[in-house]
N, CA, C and O atoms as a Tinker XYZ file with bonds, in Angstrom:
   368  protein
     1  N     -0.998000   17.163000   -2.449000    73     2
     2  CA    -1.038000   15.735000   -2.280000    64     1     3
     3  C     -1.765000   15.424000   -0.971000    63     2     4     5
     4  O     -1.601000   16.193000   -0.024000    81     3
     5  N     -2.559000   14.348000   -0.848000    73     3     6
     6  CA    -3.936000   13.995000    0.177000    64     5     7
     7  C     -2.898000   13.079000    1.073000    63     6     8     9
     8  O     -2.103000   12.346000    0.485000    81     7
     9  N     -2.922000   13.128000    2.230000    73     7    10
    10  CA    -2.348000   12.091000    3.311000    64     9    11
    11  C     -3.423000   10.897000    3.056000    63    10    12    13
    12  O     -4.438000   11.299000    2.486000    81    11
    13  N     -3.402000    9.233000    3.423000    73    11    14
    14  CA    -4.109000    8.861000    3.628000    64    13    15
    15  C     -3.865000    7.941000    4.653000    63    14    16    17
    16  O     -2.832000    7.274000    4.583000    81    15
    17  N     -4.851000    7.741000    5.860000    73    15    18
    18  CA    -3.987000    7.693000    6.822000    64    17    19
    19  C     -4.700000    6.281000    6.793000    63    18    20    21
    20  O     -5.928000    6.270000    6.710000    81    19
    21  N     -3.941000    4.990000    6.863000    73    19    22
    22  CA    -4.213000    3.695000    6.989000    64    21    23
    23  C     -4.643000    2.821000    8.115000    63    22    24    25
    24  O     -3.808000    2.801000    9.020000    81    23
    25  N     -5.650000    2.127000    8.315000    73    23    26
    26  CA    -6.241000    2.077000    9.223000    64    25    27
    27  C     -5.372000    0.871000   10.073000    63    26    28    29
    28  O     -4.451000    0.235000    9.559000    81    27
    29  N     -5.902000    0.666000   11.629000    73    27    30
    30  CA    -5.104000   -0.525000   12.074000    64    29    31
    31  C     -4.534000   -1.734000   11.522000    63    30    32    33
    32  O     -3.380000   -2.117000   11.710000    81    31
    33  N     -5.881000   -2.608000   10.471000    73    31    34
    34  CA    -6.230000   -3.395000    9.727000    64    33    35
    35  C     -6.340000   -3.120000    8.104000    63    34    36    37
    36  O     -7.083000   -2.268000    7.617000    81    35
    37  N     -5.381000   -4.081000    7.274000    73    35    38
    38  CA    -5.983000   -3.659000    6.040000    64    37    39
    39  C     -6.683000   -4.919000    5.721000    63    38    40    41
    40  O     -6.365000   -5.993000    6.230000    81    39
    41  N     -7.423000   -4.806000    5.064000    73    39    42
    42  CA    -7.965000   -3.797000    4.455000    64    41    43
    43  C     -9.077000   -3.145000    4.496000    63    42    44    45
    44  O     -9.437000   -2.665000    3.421000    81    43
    45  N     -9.922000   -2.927000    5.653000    73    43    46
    46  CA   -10.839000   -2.388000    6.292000    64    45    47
    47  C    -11.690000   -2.129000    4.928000    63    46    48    49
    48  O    -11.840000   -2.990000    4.060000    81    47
    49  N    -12.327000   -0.553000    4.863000    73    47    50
    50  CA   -13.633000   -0.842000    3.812000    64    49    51
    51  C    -12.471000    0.252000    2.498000    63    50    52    53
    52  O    -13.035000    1.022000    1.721000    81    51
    53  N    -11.252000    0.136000    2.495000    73    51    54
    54  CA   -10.332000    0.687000    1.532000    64    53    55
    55  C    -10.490000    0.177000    0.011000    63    54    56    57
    56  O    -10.582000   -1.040000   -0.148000    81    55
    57  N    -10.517000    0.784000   -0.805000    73    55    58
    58  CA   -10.233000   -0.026000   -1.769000    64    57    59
    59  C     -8.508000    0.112000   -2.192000    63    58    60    61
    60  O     -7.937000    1.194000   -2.328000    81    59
    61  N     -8.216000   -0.494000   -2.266000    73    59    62
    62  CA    -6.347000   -0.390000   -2.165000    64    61    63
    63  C     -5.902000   -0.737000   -3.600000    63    62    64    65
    64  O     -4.709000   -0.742000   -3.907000    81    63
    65  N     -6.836000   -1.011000   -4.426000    73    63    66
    66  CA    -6.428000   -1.068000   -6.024000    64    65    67
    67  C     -6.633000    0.808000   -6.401000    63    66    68    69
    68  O     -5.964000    1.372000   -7.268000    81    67
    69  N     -7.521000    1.402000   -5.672000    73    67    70
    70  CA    -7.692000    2.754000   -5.881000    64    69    71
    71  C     -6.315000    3.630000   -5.611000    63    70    72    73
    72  O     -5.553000    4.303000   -6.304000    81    71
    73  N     -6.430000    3.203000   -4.045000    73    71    74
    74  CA    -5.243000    3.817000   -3.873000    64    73    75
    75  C     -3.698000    3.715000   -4.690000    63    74    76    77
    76  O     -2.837000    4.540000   -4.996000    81    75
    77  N     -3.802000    2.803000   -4.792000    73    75    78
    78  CA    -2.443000    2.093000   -5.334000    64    77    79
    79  C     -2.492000    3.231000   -6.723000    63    78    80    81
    80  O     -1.436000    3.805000   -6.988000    81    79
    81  N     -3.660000    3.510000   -7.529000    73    79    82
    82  CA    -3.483000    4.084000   -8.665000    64    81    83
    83  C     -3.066000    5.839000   -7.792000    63    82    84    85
    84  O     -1.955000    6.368000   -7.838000    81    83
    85  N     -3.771000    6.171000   -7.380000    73    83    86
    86  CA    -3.879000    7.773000   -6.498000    64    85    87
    87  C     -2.318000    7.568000   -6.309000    63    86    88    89
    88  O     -1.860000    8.660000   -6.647000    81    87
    89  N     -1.318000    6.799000   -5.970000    73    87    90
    90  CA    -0.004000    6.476000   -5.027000    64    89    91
    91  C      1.053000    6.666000   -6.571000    63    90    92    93
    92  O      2.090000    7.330000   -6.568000    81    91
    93  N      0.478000    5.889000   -7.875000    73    91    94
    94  CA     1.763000    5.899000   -9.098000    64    93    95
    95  C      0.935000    7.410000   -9.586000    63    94    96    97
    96  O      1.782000    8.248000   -9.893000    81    95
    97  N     -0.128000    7.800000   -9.689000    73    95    98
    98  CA    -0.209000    9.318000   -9.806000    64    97    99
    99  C      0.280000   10.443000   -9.226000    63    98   100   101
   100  O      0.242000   11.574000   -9.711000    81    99
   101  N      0.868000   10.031000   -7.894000    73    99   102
   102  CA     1.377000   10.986000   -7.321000    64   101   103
   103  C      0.524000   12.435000   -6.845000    63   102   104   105
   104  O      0.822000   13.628000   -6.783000    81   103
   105  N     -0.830000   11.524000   -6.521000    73   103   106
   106  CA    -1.765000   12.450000   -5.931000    64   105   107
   107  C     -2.137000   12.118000   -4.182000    63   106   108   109
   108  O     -3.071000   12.642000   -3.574000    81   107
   109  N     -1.394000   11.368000   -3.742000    73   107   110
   110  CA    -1.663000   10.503000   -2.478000    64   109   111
   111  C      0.064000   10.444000   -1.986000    63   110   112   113
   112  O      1.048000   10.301000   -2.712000    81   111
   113  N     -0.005000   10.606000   -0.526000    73   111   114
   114  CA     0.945000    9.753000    0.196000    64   113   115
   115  C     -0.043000    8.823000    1.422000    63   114   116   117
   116  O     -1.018000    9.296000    2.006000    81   115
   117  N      0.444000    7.565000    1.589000    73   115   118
   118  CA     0.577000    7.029000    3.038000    64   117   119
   119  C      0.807000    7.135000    4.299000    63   118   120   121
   120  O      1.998000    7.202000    4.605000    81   119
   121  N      0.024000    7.172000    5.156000    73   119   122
   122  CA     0.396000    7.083000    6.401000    64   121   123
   123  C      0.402000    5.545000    7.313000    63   122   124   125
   124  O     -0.547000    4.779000    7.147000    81   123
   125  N      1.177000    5.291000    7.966000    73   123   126
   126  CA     0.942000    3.947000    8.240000    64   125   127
   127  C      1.178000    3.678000    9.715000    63   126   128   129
   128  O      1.054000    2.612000   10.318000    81   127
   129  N      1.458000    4.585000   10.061000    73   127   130
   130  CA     1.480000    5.022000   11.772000    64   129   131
   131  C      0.343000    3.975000   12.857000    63   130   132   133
   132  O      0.718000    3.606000   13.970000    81   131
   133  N     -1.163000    3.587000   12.241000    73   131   134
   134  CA    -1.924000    2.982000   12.652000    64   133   135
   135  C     -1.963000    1.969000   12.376000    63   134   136   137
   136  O     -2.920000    1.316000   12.791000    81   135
   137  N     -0.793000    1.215000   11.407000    73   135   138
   138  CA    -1.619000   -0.293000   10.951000    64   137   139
   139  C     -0.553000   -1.183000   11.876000    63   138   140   141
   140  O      0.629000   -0.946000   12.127000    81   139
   141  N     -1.427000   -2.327000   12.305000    73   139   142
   142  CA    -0.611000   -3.313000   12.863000    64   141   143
   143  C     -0.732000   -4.363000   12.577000    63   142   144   145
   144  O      0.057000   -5.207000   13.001000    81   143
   145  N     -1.985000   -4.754000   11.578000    73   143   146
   146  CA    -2.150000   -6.160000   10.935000    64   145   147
   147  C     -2.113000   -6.075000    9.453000    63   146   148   149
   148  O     -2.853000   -5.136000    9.159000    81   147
   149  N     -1.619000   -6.593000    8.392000    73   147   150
   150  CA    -2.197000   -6.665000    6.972000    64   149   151
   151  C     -1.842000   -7.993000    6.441000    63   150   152   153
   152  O     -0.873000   -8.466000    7.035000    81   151
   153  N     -2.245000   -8.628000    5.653000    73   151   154
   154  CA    -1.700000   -9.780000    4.978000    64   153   155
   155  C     -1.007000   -9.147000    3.486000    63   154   156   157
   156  O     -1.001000   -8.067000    2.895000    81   155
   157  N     -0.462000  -10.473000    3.297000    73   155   158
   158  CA     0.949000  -10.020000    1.905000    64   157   159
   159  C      0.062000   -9.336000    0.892000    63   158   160   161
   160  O      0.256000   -8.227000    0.394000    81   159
   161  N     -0.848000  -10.088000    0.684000    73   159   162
   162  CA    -1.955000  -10.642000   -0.510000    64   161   163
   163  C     -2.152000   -8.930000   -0.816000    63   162   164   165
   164  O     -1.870000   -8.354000   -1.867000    81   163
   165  N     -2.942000   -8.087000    0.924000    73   163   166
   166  CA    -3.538000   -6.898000    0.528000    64   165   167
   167  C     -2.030000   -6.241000    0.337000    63   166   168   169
   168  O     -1.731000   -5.854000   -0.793000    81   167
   169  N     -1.455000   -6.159000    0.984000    73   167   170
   170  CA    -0.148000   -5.103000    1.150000    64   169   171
   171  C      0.321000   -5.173000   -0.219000    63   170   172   173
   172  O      0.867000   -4.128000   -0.573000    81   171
   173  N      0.270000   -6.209000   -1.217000    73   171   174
   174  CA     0.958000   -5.986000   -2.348000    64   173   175
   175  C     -0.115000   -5.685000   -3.693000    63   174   176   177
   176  O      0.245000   -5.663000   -4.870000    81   175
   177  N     -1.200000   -5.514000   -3.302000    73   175   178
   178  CA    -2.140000   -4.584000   -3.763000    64   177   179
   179  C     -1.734000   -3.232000   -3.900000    63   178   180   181
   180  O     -1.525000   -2.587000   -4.928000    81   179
   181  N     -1.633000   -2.814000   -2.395000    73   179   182
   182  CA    -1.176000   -1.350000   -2.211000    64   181   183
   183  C     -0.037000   -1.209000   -2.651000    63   182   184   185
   184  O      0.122000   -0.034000   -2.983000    81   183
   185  N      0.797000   -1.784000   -2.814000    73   183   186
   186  CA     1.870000   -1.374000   -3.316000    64   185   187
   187  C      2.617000   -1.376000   -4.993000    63   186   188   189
   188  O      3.587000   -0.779000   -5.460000    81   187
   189  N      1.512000   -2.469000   -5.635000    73   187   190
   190  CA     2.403000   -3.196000   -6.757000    64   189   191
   191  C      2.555000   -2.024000   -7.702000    63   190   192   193
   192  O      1.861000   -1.014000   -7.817000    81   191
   193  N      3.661000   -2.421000   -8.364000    73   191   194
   194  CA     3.939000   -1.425000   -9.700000    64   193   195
   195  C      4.842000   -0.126000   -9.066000    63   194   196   197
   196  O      5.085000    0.780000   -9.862000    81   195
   197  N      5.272000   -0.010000   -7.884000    73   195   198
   198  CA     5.736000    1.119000   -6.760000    64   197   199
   199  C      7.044000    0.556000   -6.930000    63   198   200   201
   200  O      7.166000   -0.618000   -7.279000    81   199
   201  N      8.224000    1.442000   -6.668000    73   199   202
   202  CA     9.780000    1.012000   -5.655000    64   201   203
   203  C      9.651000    1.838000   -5.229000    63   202   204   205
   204  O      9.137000    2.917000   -5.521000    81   203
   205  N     10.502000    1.100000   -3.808000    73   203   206
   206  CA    10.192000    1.663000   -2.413000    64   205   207
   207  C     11.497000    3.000000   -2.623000    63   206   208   209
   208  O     11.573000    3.779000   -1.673000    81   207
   209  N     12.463000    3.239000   -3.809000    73   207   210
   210  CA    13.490000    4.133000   -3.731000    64   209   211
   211  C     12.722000    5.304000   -4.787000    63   210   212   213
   212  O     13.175000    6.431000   -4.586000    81   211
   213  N     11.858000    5.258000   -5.657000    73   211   214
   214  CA    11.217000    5.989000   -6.493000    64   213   215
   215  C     10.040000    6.882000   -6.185000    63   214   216   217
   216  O      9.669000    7.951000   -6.670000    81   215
   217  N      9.477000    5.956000   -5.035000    73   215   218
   218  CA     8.292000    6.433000   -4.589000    64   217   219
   219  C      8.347000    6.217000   -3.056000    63   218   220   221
   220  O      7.332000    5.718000   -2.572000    81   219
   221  N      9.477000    6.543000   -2.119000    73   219   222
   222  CA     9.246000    6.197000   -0.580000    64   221   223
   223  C      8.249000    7.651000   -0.098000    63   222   224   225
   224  O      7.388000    7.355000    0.730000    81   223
   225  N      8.273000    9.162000   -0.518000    73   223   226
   226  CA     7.627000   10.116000   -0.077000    64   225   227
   227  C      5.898000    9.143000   -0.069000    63   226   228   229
   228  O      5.274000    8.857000    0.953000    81   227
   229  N      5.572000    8.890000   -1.172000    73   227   230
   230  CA     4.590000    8.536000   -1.839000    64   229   231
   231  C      4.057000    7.246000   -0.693000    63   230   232   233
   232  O      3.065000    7.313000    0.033000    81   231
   233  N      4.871000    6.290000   -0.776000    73   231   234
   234  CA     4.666000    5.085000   -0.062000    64   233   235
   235  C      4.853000    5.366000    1.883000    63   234   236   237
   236  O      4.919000    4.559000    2.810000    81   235
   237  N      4.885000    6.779000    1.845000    73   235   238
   238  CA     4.662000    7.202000    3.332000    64   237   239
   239  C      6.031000    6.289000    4.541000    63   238   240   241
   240  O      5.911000    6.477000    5.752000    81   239
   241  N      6.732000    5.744000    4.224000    73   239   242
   242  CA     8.057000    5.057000    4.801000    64   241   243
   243  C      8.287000    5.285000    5.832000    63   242   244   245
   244  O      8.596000    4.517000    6.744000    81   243
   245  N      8.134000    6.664000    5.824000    73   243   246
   246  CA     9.044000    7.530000    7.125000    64   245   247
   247  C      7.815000    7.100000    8.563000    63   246   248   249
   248  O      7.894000    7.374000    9.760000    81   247
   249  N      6.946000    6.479000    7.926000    73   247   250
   250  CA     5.610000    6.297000    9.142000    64   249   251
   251  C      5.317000    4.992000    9.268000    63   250   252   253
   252  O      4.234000    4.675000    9.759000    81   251
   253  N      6.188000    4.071000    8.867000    73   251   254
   254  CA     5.822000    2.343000    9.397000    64   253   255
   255  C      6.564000    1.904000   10.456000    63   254   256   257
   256  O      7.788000    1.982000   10.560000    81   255
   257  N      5.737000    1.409000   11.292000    73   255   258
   258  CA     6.439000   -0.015000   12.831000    64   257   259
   259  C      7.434000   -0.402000   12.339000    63   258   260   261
   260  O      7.387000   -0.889000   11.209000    81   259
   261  N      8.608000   -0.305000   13.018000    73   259   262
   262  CA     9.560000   -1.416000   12.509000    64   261   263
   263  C      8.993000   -3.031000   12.185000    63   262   264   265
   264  O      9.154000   -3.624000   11.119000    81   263
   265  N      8.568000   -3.352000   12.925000    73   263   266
   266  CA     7.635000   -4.258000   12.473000    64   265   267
   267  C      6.897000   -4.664000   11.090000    63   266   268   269
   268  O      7.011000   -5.805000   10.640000    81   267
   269  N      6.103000   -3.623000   10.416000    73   267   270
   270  CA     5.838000   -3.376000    9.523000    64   269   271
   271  C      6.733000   -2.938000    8.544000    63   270   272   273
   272  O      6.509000   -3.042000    7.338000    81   271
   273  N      7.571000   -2.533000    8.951000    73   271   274
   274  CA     8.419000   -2.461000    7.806000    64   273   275
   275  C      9.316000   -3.607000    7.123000    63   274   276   277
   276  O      9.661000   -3.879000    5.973000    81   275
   277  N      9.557000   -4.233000    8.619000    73   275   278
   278  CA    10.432000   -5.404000    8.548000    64   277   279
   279  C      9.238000   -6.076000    7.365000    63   278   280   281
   280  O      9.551000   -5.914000    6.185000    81   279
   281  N      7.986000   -6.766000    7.631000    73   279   282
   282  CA     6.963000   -7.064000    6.458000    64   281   283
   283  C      6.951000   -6.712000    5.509000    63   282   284   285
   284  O      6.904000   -7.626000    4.685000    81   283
   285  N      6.973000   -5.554000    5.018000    73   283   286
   286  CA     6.716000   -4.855000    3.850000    64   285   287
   287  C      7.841000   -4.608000    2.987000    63   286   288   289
   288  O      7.704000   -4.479000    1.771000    81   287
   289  N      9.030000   -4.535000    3.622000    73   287   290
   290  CA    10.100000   -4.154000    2.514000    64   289   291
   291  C     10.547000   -5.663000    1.622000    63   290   292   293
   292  O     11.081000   -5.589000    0.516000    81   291
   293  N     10.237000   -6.993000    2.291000    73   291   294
   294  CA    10.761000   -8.044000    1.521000    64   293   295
   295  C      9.776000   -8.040000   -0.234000    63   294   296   297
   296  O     10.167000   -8.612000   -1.252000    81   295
   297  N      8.470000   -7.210000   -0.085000    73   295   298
   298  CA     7.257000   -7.640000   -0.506000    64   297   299
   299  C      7.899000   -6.793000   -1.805000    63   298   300   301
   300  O      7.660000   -7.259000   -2.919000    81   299
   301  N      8.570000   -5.773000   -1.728000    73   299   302
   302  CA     8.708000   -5.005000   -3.010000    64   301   303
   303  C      9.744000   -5.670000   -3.603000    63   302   304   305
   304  O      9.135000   -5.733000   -4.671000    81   303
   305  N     10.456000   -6.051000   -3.774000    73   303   306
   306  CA    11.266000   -7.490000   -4.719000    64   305   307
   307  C      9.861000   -8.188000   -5.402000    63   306   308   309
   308  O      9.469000   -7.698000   -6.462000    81   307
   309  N      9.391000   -8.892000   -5.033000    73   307   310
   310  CA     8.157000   -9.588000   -5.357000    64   309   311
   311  C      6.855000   -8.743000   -6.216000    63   310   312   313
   312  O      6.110000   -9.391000   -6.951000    81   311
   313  N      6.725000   -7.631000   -6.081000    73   311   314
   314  CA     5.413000   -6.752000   -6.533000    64   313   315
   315  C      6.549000   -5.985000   -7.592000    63   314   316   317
   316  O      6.322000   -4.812000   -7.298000    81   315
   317  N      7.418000   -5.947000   -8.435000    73   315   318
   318  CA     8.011000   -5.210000   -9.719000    64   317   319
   319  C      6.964000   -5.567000  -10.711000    63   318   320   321
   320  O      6.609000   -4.731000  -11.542000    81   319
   321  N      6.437000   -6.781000  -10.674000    73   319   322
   322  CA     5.694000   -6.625000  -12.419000    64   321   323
   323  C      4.386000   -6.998000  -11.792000    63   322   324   325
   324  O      3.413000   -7.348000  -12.459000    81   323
   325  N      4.397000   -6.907000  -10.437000    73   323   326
   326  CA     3.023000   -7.401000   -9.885000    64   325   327
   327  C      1.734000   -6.478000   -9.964000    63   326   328   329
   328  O      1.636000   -5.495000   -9.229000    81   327
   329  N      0.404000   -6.946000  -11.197000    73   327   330
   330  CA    -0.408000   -5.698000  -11.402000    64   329   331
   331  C     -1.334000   -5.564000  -10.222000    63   330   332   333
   332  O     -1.526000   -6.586000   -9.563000    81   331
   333  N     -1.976000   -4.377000   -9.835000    73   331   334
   334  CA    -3.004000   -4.598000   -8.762000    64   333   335
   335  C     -3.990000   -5.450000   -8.966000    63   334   336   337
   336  O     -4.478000   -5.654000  -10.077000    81   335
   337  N     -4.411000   -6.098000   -7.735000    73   335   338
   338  CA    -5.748000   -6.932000   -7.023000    64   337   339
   339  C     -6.740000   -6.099000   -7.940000    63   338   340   341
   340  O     -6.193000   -5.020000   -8.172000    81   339
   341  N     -7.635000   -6.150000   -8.382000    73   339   342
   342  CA    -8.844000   -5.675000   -8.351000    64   341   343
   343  C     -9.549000   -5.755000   -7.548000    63   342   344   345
   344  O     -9.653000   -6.981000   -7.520000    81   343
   345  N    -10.364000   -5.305000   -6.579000    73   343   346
   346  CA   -11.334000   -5.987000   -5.605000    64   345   347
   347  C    -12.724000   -5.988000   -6.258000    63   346   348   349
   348  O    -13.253000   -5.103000   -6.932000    81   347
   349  N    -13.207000   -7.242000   -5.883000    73   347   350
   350  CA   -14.617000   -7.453000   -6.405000    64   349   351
   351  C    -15.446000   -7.403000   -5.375000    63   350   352   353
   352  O    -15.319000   -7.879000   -4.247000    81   351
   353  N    -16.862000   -6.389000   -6.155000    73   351   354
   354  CA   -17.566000   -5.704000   -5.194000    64   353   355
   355  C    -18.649000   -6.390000   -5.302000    63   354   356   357
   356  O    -19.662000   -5.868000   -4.837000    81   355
   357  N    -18.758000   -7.659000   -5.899000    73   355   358
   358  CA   -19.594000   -8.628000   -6.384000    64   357   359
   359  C    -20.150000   -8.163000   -7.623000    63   358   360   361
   360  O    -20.996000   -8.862000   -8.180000    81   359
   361  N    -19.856000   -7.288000   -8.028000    73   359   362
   362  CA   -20.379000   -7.298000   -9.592000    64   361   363
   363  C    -19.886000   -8.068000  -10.643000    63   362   364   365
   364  O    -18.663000   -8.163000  -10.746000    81   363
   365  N    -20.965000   -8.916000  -11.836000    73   363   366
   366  CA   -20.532000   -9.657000  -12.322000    64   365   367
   367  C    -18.952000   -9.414000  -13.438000    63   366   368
   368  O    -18.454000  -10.377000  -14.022000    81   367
């Protein structure tokens, strides 16, 4: 399994609908040690379709700011049937 280590900012040049799939495959964990800004919008990209009790190895846990965590844990109540963002790369 690939660490991926998350940058200060999400969502920098990530695609986080990718990851998010690499994360329910169980070919990826998170690192989150570096991030200190994200909005809901991206964070529940990265996360949707995840629980944080099924998949915390996966969702890298043991490595978020209290801060960030305090953010992120309300978000998984909300992201259960939530499908990923797609990001558009401007293609039609």
């Amino acid at each position: 399994m690939k660490t991926i280590a998350l940058p200060s900012q999400l969502p920098s040049d990530l695609d986080l609908a990718q990851i998010n799939q690499q994360l329910r495959d169980g070919t990826a964990q998170l690192d989150w040690s570096l991030v200190i800004e994200a909005d809901d919008r991206h964070l529940l990209t990265l996360i949707a379709g995840l629980d944080i009790n099924d998949h915390e190895t996966a969702l890298g846990i043991d490595t978020l700011s209290p801060a960030m965590g305090d953010r992120l844990t309300p978000l998984f109540t909300q992201n259960l049937e939530t499908p990923p963002i797609q990001e558009n790369n401007g293609d039609p």
